[in-house]
Amino acid sequence: MRSTEYRLPAEQRAGYRITRHFLLILAMCFAVAAPPASAQVESLDPIELPSSFLYPNGITQDPDGALFVGSVVSGQILRISGEGKERFDIEDPSVFAGTTLKYDNGSGRLWGASPDFLGVEQPDGSHKRRAHRIFARDVTTGAVDIVMLVPDAGFANDILLGEDGTLFVTDTSLPRILMLPPGANRLSVLVEDQQLASEGTGINGVGAAGIAMAADGRTLLVGVLGSGTILAVERADAGPARLRRLELQRPLEYPDAFAVDQNGDLLLVESGVGSGNGKLTRIVDPLAQGARPVETLAEGLDIPVNLMIDAADPSLVYVTESGLGHRLTESRRSDTPPEKFYIRRYRLK
């Protein structure tokens, strides 16, 4: 469904009442000057989002090159194309957010993860949060046609769409990777291992987040957000998967949102919740032995939470800048959200 009118509920501007408990959950998912970039990328003009579209997160692309952008705090999805910026979806109460989005060419569906960050306000002023879930929307109509709850009260963070249509889903609150083969009607556990967990409280306790398929087509690359760990999950035809921790030349600050580029290198974002300096980062040849080089491609981002490589132009990278620094970073602490939100664009050299 396409509409030339884009609108969100008025209360989604300054009227949000976000509690301290909500902020801890929000951390789990995670001036129009372009953030500084290295000599390895060129900073392009960013895409400015409509003023009513807050806290962007999930991003994907259809075969015609149109972008679909989800929000941390709303189930509504923005479609960006040569025709402009339009609301894509049909409003559906079963979807609360779009923290990751994946376009499935085979099924004609737009898959996403929907954690209920805001919850439903109760008479006593508390907020009751509904079960986290994944969903699929029909790409022609925008209507929701699949909703699946995450089993065992898990937290679906990122989604990888395999070439055969299998969905791989990282669980942030339980140390596991879930999967949904084509035609299945429920999520099942692919890997469960304590290495996918992180010790600590708040954001330091957040587990598996970003996920991508390595260039070999078999090995999953998974990030543990709280610890900064990157794991290679080597799947066997029979028996349990083997997890190997990558050795890196420098620590990562809350890695998330993975994608493998045409050279087989791993692109990711570092949210920078602690430092206030979010980054676009590259890990060179991640499956090779030895300490892997970690390159900072761009920095100065305000809590980046997702990225995507353009299908038609693999040198073009989109990064969703959430703008959550005013809530999550002490140096930017404020009750006022940014006036504008952006999709940052970079060209790899």
CSV table of C-alpha atoms in Angstrom, one decimal:
chain,number,residue,atom,x,y,z
A,1,MET,CA,0.0,0.0,0.0
A,2,ARG,CA,1.3,3.4,-0.9
A,3,SER,CA,0.1,6.7,0.4
A,4,THR,CA,1.3,10.2,-0.5
A,5,GLU,CA,0.4,11.3,3.0
A,6,TYR,CA,2.9,10.4,5.7
A,7,ARG,CA,1.8,10.8,9.3
A,8,LEU,CA,2.5,9.3,12.8
A,9,PRO,CA,0.5,9.7,15.9
A,10,ALA,CA,1.1,13.1,17.5
A,11,GLU,CA,2.1,11.6,20.8
A,12,GLN,CA,5.2,10.1,19.2
A,13,ARG,CA,6.9,13.5,19.3
A,14,ALA,CA,7.8,15.0,22.7
A,15,GLY,CA,4.8,13.4,24.3
A,16,TYR,CA,6.6,10.0,24.8
A,17,ARG,CA,7.0,9.1,28.5
A,18,ILE,CA,10.0,6.9,28.6
A,19,THR,CA,10.8,5.3,31.9
A,20,ARG,CA,14.2,4.3,33.2
A,21,HIS,CA,13.2,0.6,32.8
A,22,PHE,CA,12.3,1.3,29.2
A,23,LEU,CA,15.7,2.9,28.6
A,24,LEU,CA,17.4,-0.3,29.8
A,25,ILE,CA,15.3,-2.3,27.3
A,26,LEU,CA,15.9,0.3,24.6
A,27,ALA,CA,19.6,0.0,25.1
A,28,MET,CA,19.4,-3.7,24.2
A,29,CYS,CA,18.6,-3.0,20.6
A,30,PHE,CA,19.8,-0.9,20.0
A,31,ALA,CA,23.8,20.0,13.3
A,32,VAL,CA,23.5,18.3,9.9
A,33,ALA,CA,27.2,18.1,9.5
A,34,ALA,CA,28.2,14.7,8.1
A,35,PRO,CA,30.2,12.6,10.7
A,36,PRO,CA,33.9,12.4,10.1
A,37,ALA,CA,34.9,9.7,7.7
A,38,SER,CA,38.3,8.0,7.0
A,39,ALA,CA,40.2,8.1,3.7
A,40,GLN,CA,38.6,4.6,3.0
A,41,VAL,CA,35.1,6.0,2.5
A,42,GLU,CA,33.5,9.0,1.0
A,43,SER,CA,30.7,10.6,3.0
A,44,LEU,CA,27.6,11.3,0.8
A,45,ASP,CA,24.6,13.5,1.5
A,46,PRO,CA,22.5,11.9,4.2
A,47,ILE,CA,18.8,11.1,3.7
A,48,GLU,CA,16.7,13.3,6.0
A,49,LEU,CA,13.6,11.6,7.4
A,50,PRO,CA,10.2,13.2,7.9
A,51,SER,CA,10.0,15.2,11.2
A,52,SER,CA,7.4,12.8,12.6
A,53,PHE,CA,9.4,9.7,12.0
A,54,LEU,CA,11.4,9.1,15.2
A,55,TYR,CA,14.4,6.9,16.1
A,56,PRO,CA,15.0,4.9,12.9
A,57,ASN,CA,16.4,1.4,13.0
A,58,GLY,CA,15.7,-1.4,10.6
A,59,ILE,CA,16.6,-0.8,6.9
A,60,THR,CA,16.2,-3.0,3.8
A,61,GLN,CA,15.7,-2.6,0.0
A,62,ASP,CA,13.4,-4.0,-2.6
A,63,PRO,CA,14.5,-5.1,-6.1
A,64,ASP,CA,13.6,-1.7,-7.5
A,65,GLY,CA,16.0,0.0,-5.1
A,66,ALA,CA,13.4,1.5,-2.8
A,67,LEU,CA,14.4,1.6,0.9
A,68,PHE,CA,12.2,0.5,3.8
A,69,VAL,CA,13.0,2.0,7.2
A,70,GLY,CA,11.6,0.8,10.5
A,71,SER,CA,11.5,2.6,13.9
A,72,VAL,CA,12.5,1.7,17.4
A,73,VAL,CA,9.3,3.0,18.9
A,74,SER,CA,6.7,2.5,16.2
A,75,GLY,CA,5.5,-0.4,13.9
A,76,GLN,CA,5.1,2.0,11.0
A,77,ILE,CA,7.5,1.8,8.1
A,78,LEU,CA,8.8,4.5,5.8
A,79,ARG,CA,9.3,3.8,2.1
A,80,ILE,CA,11.9,5.9,0.3
A,81,SER,CA,12.2,5.9,-3.4
A,82,GLY,CA,12.4,8.3,-6.4
A,83,GLU,CA,8.7,9.0,-5.8
A,84,GLY,CA,9.5,10.5,-2.3
A,85,LYS,CA,9.1,9.4,1.3
A,86,GLU,CA,5.8,7.6,1.9
A,87,ARG,CA,4.2,5.6,4.7
A,88,PHE,CA,4.3,2.0,3.4
A,89,ASP,CA,2.4,-0.1,6.0
A,90,ILE,CA,-1.1,-0.6,7.1
A,91,GLU,CA,-1.5,0.2,10.8
A,92,ASP,CA,-1.6,-3.1,12.8
A,93,PRO,CA,-1.8,-3.3,16.6
A,94,SER,CA,0.2,-6.5,16.6
A,95,VAL,CA,3.4,-4.8,15.5
A,96,PHE,CA,5.1,-2.3,17.8
A,97,ALA,CA,8.5,-1.6,16.2
A,98,GLY,CA,10.8,-2.4,13.2
A,99,THR,CA,14.2,-2.9,14.8
A,100,THR,CA,15.3,-5.0,11.9
A,101,LEU,CA,13.8,-5.3,8.4
A,102,LYS,CA,14.7,-7.9,5.6
A,103,TYR,CA,13.1,-8.0,2.2
A,104,ASP,CA,12.4,-11.5,0.9
A,105,ASN,CA,12.4,-11.7,-2.9
A,106,GLY,CA,11.2,-15.3,-2.9
A,107,SER,CA,8.1,-14.9,-0.8
A,108,GLY,CA,7.3,-11.2,-1.5
A,109,ARG,CA,7.4,-10.4,2.2
A,110,LEU,CA,9.0,-7.8,4.4
A,111,TRP,CA,10.3,-9.5,7.6
A,112,GLY,CA,10.9,-7.6,10.8
A,113,ALA,CA,11.5,-7.9,14.5
A,114,SER,CA,9.1,-6.1,16.8
A,115,PRO,CA,10.0,-5.7,20.5
A,116,ASP,CA,7.5,-3.8,22.5
A,117,PHE,CA,9.6,-1.0,23.9
A,118,LEU,CA,6.9,1.4,25.0
A,119,GLY,CA,4.3,-1.0,26.2
A,120,VAL,CA,0.7,-0.2,27.0
A,121,GLU,CA,0.1,2.3,29.8
A,122,GLN,CA,-1.9,0.9,32.7
A,123,PRO,CA,-4.3,2.9,35.0
A,124,ASP,CA,-1.6,3.1,37.6
A,125,GLY,CA,0.9,4.7,35.2
A,126,SER,CA,3.0,1.6,34.7
A,127,HIS,CA,3.6,0.1,31.3
A,128,LYS,CA,2.8,-3.5,30.4
A,129,ARG,CA,4.9,-4.9,27.6
A,130,ARG,CA,3.6,-7.4,25.2
A,131,ALA,CA,5.6,-10.4,24.0
A,132,HIS,CA,8.4,-9.8,21.6
A,133,ARG,CA,7.8,-11.1,18.1
A,134,ILE,CA,8.8,-11.3,14.5
A,135,PHE,CA,6.4,-10.3,11.7
A,136,ALA,CA,6.0,-10.3,7.9
A,137,ARG,CA,4.2,-7.8,5.8
A,138,ASP,CA,2.9,-8.3,2.3
A,139,VAL,CA,5.1,-6.1,0.1
A,140,THR,CA,2.2,-5.3,-2.2
A,141,THR,CA,-0.4,-4.2,0.3
A,142,GLY,CA,1.7,-3.5,3.4
A,143,ALA,CA,-0.6,-5.7,5.5
A,144,VAL,CA,0.8,-8.0,8.2
A,145,ASP,CA,0.2,-11.6,7.3
A,146,ILE,CA,2.5,-13.4,9.7
A,147,VAL,CA,3.2,-12.8,13.4
A,148,MET,CA,5.3,-15.2,15.5
A,149,LEU,CA,6.0,-14.8,19.2
A,150,VAL,CA,9.6,-15.4,20.3
A,151,PRO,CA,9.6,-18.6,22.4
A,152,ASP,CA,10.5,-18.6,26.0
A,153,ALA,CA,10.1,-14.9,26.4
A,154,GLY,CA,13.1,-14.3,24.2
A,155,PHE,CA,14.1,-11.0,22.5
A,156,ALA,CA,14.5,-11.1,18.7
A,157,ASN,CA,17.2,-8.6,17.8
A,158,ASP,CA,18.6,-9.0,14.3
A,159,ILE,CA,17.5,-11.2,11.4
A,160,LEU,CA,19.6,-12.8,8.6
A,161,LEU,CA,17.7,-14.0,5.5
A,162,GLY,CA,19.5,-17.0,3.9
A,163,GLU,CA,19.6,-17.7,0.2
A,164,ASP,CA,17.0,-20.5,0.6
A,165,GLY,CA,14.6,-18.2,2.5
A,166,THR,CA,15.6,-19.5,6.0
A,167,LEU,CA,15.5,-16.8,8.7
A,168,PHE,CA,18.2,-16.7,11.3
A,169,VAL,CA,17.3,-14.6,14.4
A,170,THR,CA,19.6,-13.6,17.2
A,171,ASP,CA,18.1,-13.7,20.7
A,172,THR,CA,19.4,-10.8,22.8
A,173,SER,CA,18.1,-12.0,26.2
A,174,LEU,CA,18.8,-15.8,25.9
A,175,PRO,CA,22.2,-17.1,24.6
A,176,ARG,CA,20.9,-18.6,21.3
A,177,ILE,CA,20.3,-18.2,17.6
A,178,LEU,CA,16.8,-19.1,16.4
A,179,MET,CA,15.8,-20.2,12.9
A,180,LEU,CA,12.7,-20.3,10.7
A,181,PRO,CA,13.0,-22.6,7.7
A,182,PRO,CA,10.8,-21.9,4.7
A,183,GLY,CA,7.3,-23.1,5.4
A,184,ALA,CA,7.8,-23.5,9.1
A,185,ASN,CA,5.2,-22.0,11.4
A,186,ARG,CA,7.3,-21.6,14.5
A,187,LEU,CA,10.8,-20.5,15.5
A,188,SER,CA,13.2,-23.2,16.6
A,189,VAL,CA,16.7,-23.1,18.2
A,190,LEU,CA,19.6,-23.5,15.9
A,191,VAL,CA,22.4,-22.8,18.4
A,192,GLU,CA,22.3,-22.4,22.2
A,193,ASP,CA,25.7,-21.6,23.8
A,194,GLN,CA,26.8,-19.5,26.8
A,195,GLN,CA,29.3,-17.7,24.5
A,196,LEU,CA,26.4,-15.8,23.0
A,197,ALA,CA,25.7,-14.2,26.4
A,198,SER,CA,27.3,-11.2,28.0
A,199,GLU,CA,28.0,-10.6,31.7
A,200,GLY,CA,27.0,-7.3,33.4
A,201,THR,CA,24.0,-5.1,33.8
A,202,GLY,CA,22.2,-2.7,31.5
A,203,ILE,CA,23.7,-2.6,28.0
A,204,ASN,CA,26.8,-4.5,29.2
A,205,GLY,CA,24.5,-7.5,29.8
A,206,VAL,CA,23.1,-7.5,26.2
A,207,GLY,CA,23.8,-10.7,24.3
A,208,ALA,CA,23.7,-11.7,20.7
A,209,ALA,CA,22.8,-8.9,18.3
A,210,GLY,CA,24.2,-8.4,14.7
A,211,ILE,CA,24.3,-11.5,12.4
A,212,ALA,CA,25.6,-12.0,8.8
A,213,MET,CA,26.6,-14.9,6.6
A,214,ALA,CA,30.3,-15.0,5.9
A,215,ALA,CA,31.7,-15.2,2.4
A,216,ASP,CA,32.0,-19.0,2.6
A,217,GLY,CA,28.2,-19.2,2.6
A,218,ARG,CA,28.2,-21.5,5.6
A,219,THR,CA,29.6,-19.7,8.6
A,220,LEU,CA,27.5,-17.3,10.6
A,221,LEU,CA,29.2,-14.2,12.0
A,222,VAL,CA,27.4,-13.1,15.3
A,223,GLY,CA,28.2,-10.2,17.6
A,224,VAL,CA,27.6,-10.1,21.3
A,225,LEU,CA,26.8,-6.5,21.9
A,226,GLY,CA,27.6,-6.1,25.6
A,227,SER,CA,31.0,-7.8,25.5
A,228,GLY,CA,32.1,-6.6,22.1
A,229,THR,CA,32.8,-10.2,21.1
A,230,ILE,CA,32.5,-11.5,17.5
A,231,LEU,CA,31.8,-15.2,17.0
A,232,ALA,CA,32.2,-17.4,14.0
A,233,VAL,CA,29.4,-20.0,14.2
A,234,GLU,CA,30.5,-22.9,12.0
A,235,ARG,CA,27.6,-25.1,11.2
A,236,ALA,CA,28.1,-28.8,10.6
A,237,ASP,CA,25.9,-31.1,8.5
A,238,ALA,CA,25.5,-33.3,11.6
A,239,GLY,CA,26.1,-32.5,15.2
A,240,PRO,CA,26.3,-29.2,17.1
A,241,ALA,CA,27.7,-26.0,15.6
A,242,ARG,CA,31.2,-24.9,16.7
A,243,LEU,CA,31.7,-21.4,18.0
A,244,ARG,CA,35.0,-19.6,17.6
A,245,ARG,CA,35.8,-16.2,19.0
A,246,LEU,CA,37.5,-13.9,16.6
A,247,GLU,CA,40.7,-12.3,17.6
A,248,LEU,CA,40.6,-8.5,16.9
A,249,GLN,CA,43.3,-5.9,16.8
A,250,ARG,CA,41.3,-3.5,18.9
A,251,PRO,CA,38.2,-3.8,21.2
A,252,LEU,CA,34.7,-3.0,19.8
A,253,GLU,CA,32.3,-0.7,21.6
A,254,TYR,CA,28.9,-2.4,21.4
A,255,PRO,CA,29.0,-3.9,17.9
A,256,ASP,CA,25.7,-4.4,16.0
A,257,ALA,CA,24.2,-4.6,12.5
A,258,PHE,CA,26.4,-6.9,10.5
A,259,ALA,CA,26.8,-7.1,6.7
A,260,VAL,CA,29.5,-8.8,4.6
A,261,ASP,CA,30.8,-6.8,1.6
A,262,GLN,CA,31.8,-7.9,-1.8
A,263,ASN,CA,35.4,-8.5,-0.6
A,264,GLY,CA,34.2,-10.8,2.2
A,265,ASP,CA,35.0,-8.2,4.9
A,266,LEU,CA,32.6,-7.7,7.8
A,267,LEU,CA,30.9,-4.2,8.1
A,268,LEU,CA,29.3,-3.3,11.4
A,269,VAL,CA,28.4,-0.4,13.5
A,270,GLU,CA,29.7,0.4,17.0
A,271,SER,CA,26.9,2.2,18.8
A,272,GLY,CA,29.2,4.2,21.1
A,273,VAL,CA,26.7,4.3,23.9
A,274,GLY,CA,29.4,5.0,26.4
A,275,SER,CA,31.7,7.3,24.5
A,276,GLY,CA,29.1,9.0,22.4
A,277,ASN,CA,31.2,8.3,19.3
A,278,GLY,CA,29.3,5.9,17.1
A,279,LYS,CA,31.2,4.3,14.2
A,280,LEU,CA,31.0,2.5,10.9
A,281,THR,CA,33.6,-0.2,11.2
A,282,ARG,CA,35.2,-2.9,9.0
A,283,ILE,CA,36.8,-6.1,10.1
A,284,VAL,CA,39.1,-7.4,7.3
A,285,ASP,CA,38.9,-11.0,6.2
A,286,PRO,CA,37.1,-12.1,9.4
A,287,LEU,CA,37.5,-15.9,9.1
A,288,ALA,CA,41.3,-15.7,8.7
A,289,GLN,CA,43.5,-16.8,11.5
A,290,GLY,CA,45.3,-14.3,13.7
A,291,ALA,CA,44.2,-10.9,15.0
A,292,ARG,CA,41.9,-9.3,12.4
A,293,PRO,CA,42.4,-5.7,11.4
A,294,VAL,CA,39.6,-3.4,12.7
A,295,GLU,CA,39.2,-0.3,10.5
A,296,THR,CA,37.2,2.8,11.5
A,297,LEU,CA,35.5,4.0,8.3
A,298,ALA,CA,33.3,6.8,9.8
A,299,GLU,CA,32.7,8.1,13.3
A,300,GLY,CA,30.8,10.8,15.2
A,301,LEU,CA,27.5,9.0,14.7
A,302,ASP,CA,24.7,9.4,17.2
A,303,ILE,CA,24.0,5.7,18.3
A,304,PRO,CA,24.0,4.0,14.9
A,305,VAL,CA,21.9,0.8,15.1
A,306,ASN,CA,21.6,-0.7,11.6
A,307,LEU,CA,23.3,-0.7,8.2
A,308,MET,CA,22.7,-2.1,4.7
A,309,ILE,CA,24.8,-2.5,1.5
A,310,ASP,CA,23.1,-1.4,-1.6
A,311,ALA,CA,22.1,-4.3,-3.8
A,312,ALA,CA,22.8,-2.6,-7.1
A,313,ASP,CA,25.9,-0.7,-6.0
A,314,PRO,CA,28.0,-2.7,-3.4
A,315,SER,CA,30.2,0.3,-2.7
A,316,LEU,CA,27.3,2.2,-1.3
A,317,VAL,CA,26.5,1.7,2.5
A,318,TYR,CA,23.5,3.0,4.4
A,319,VAL,CA,23.6,3.5,8.2
A,320,THR,CA,20.6,4.3,10.3
A,321,GLU,CA,21.5,6.8,13.0
A,322,SER,CA,19.0,6.3,15.8
A,323,GLY,CA,19.5,9.7,17.5
A,324,LEU,CA,19.2,7.9,20.9
A,325,GLY,CA,22.3,9.6,22.4
A,326,HIS,CA,20.2,12.1,24.3
A,327,ARG,CA,18.7,9.1,26.2
A,328,LEU,CA,21.5,6.7,26.5
A,329,THR,CA,24.8,8.7,26.5
A,330,GLU,CA,25.6,10.8,29.6
A,331,SER,CA,27.4,13.5,27.6
A,332,ARG,CA,24.3,14.1,25.5
A,333,ARG,CA,21.7,13.6,28.2
A,334,SER,CA,18.5,15.5,27.4
A,335,ASP,CA,14.7,14.9,27.4
A,336,THR,CA,14.5,16.5,23.9
A,337,PRO,CA,15.0,14.2,20.9
A,338,PRO,CA,16.9,15.5,17.9
A,339,GLU,CA,15.1,17.9,15.6
A,340,LYS,CA,16.0,15.7,12.6
A,341,PHE,CA,16.8,12.0,12.0
A,342,TYR,CA,19.0,10.7,9.2
A,343,ILE,CA,20.0,7.7,7.2
A,344,ARG,CA,23.8,8.2,6.6
A,345,ARG,CA,25.3,7.2,3.3
A,346,TYR,CA,28.9,6.3,2.6
A,347,ARG,CA,30.8,5.1,-0.5
A,348,LEU,CA,33.5,2.5,0.1
A,349,LYS,CA,36.8,3.2,-1.7
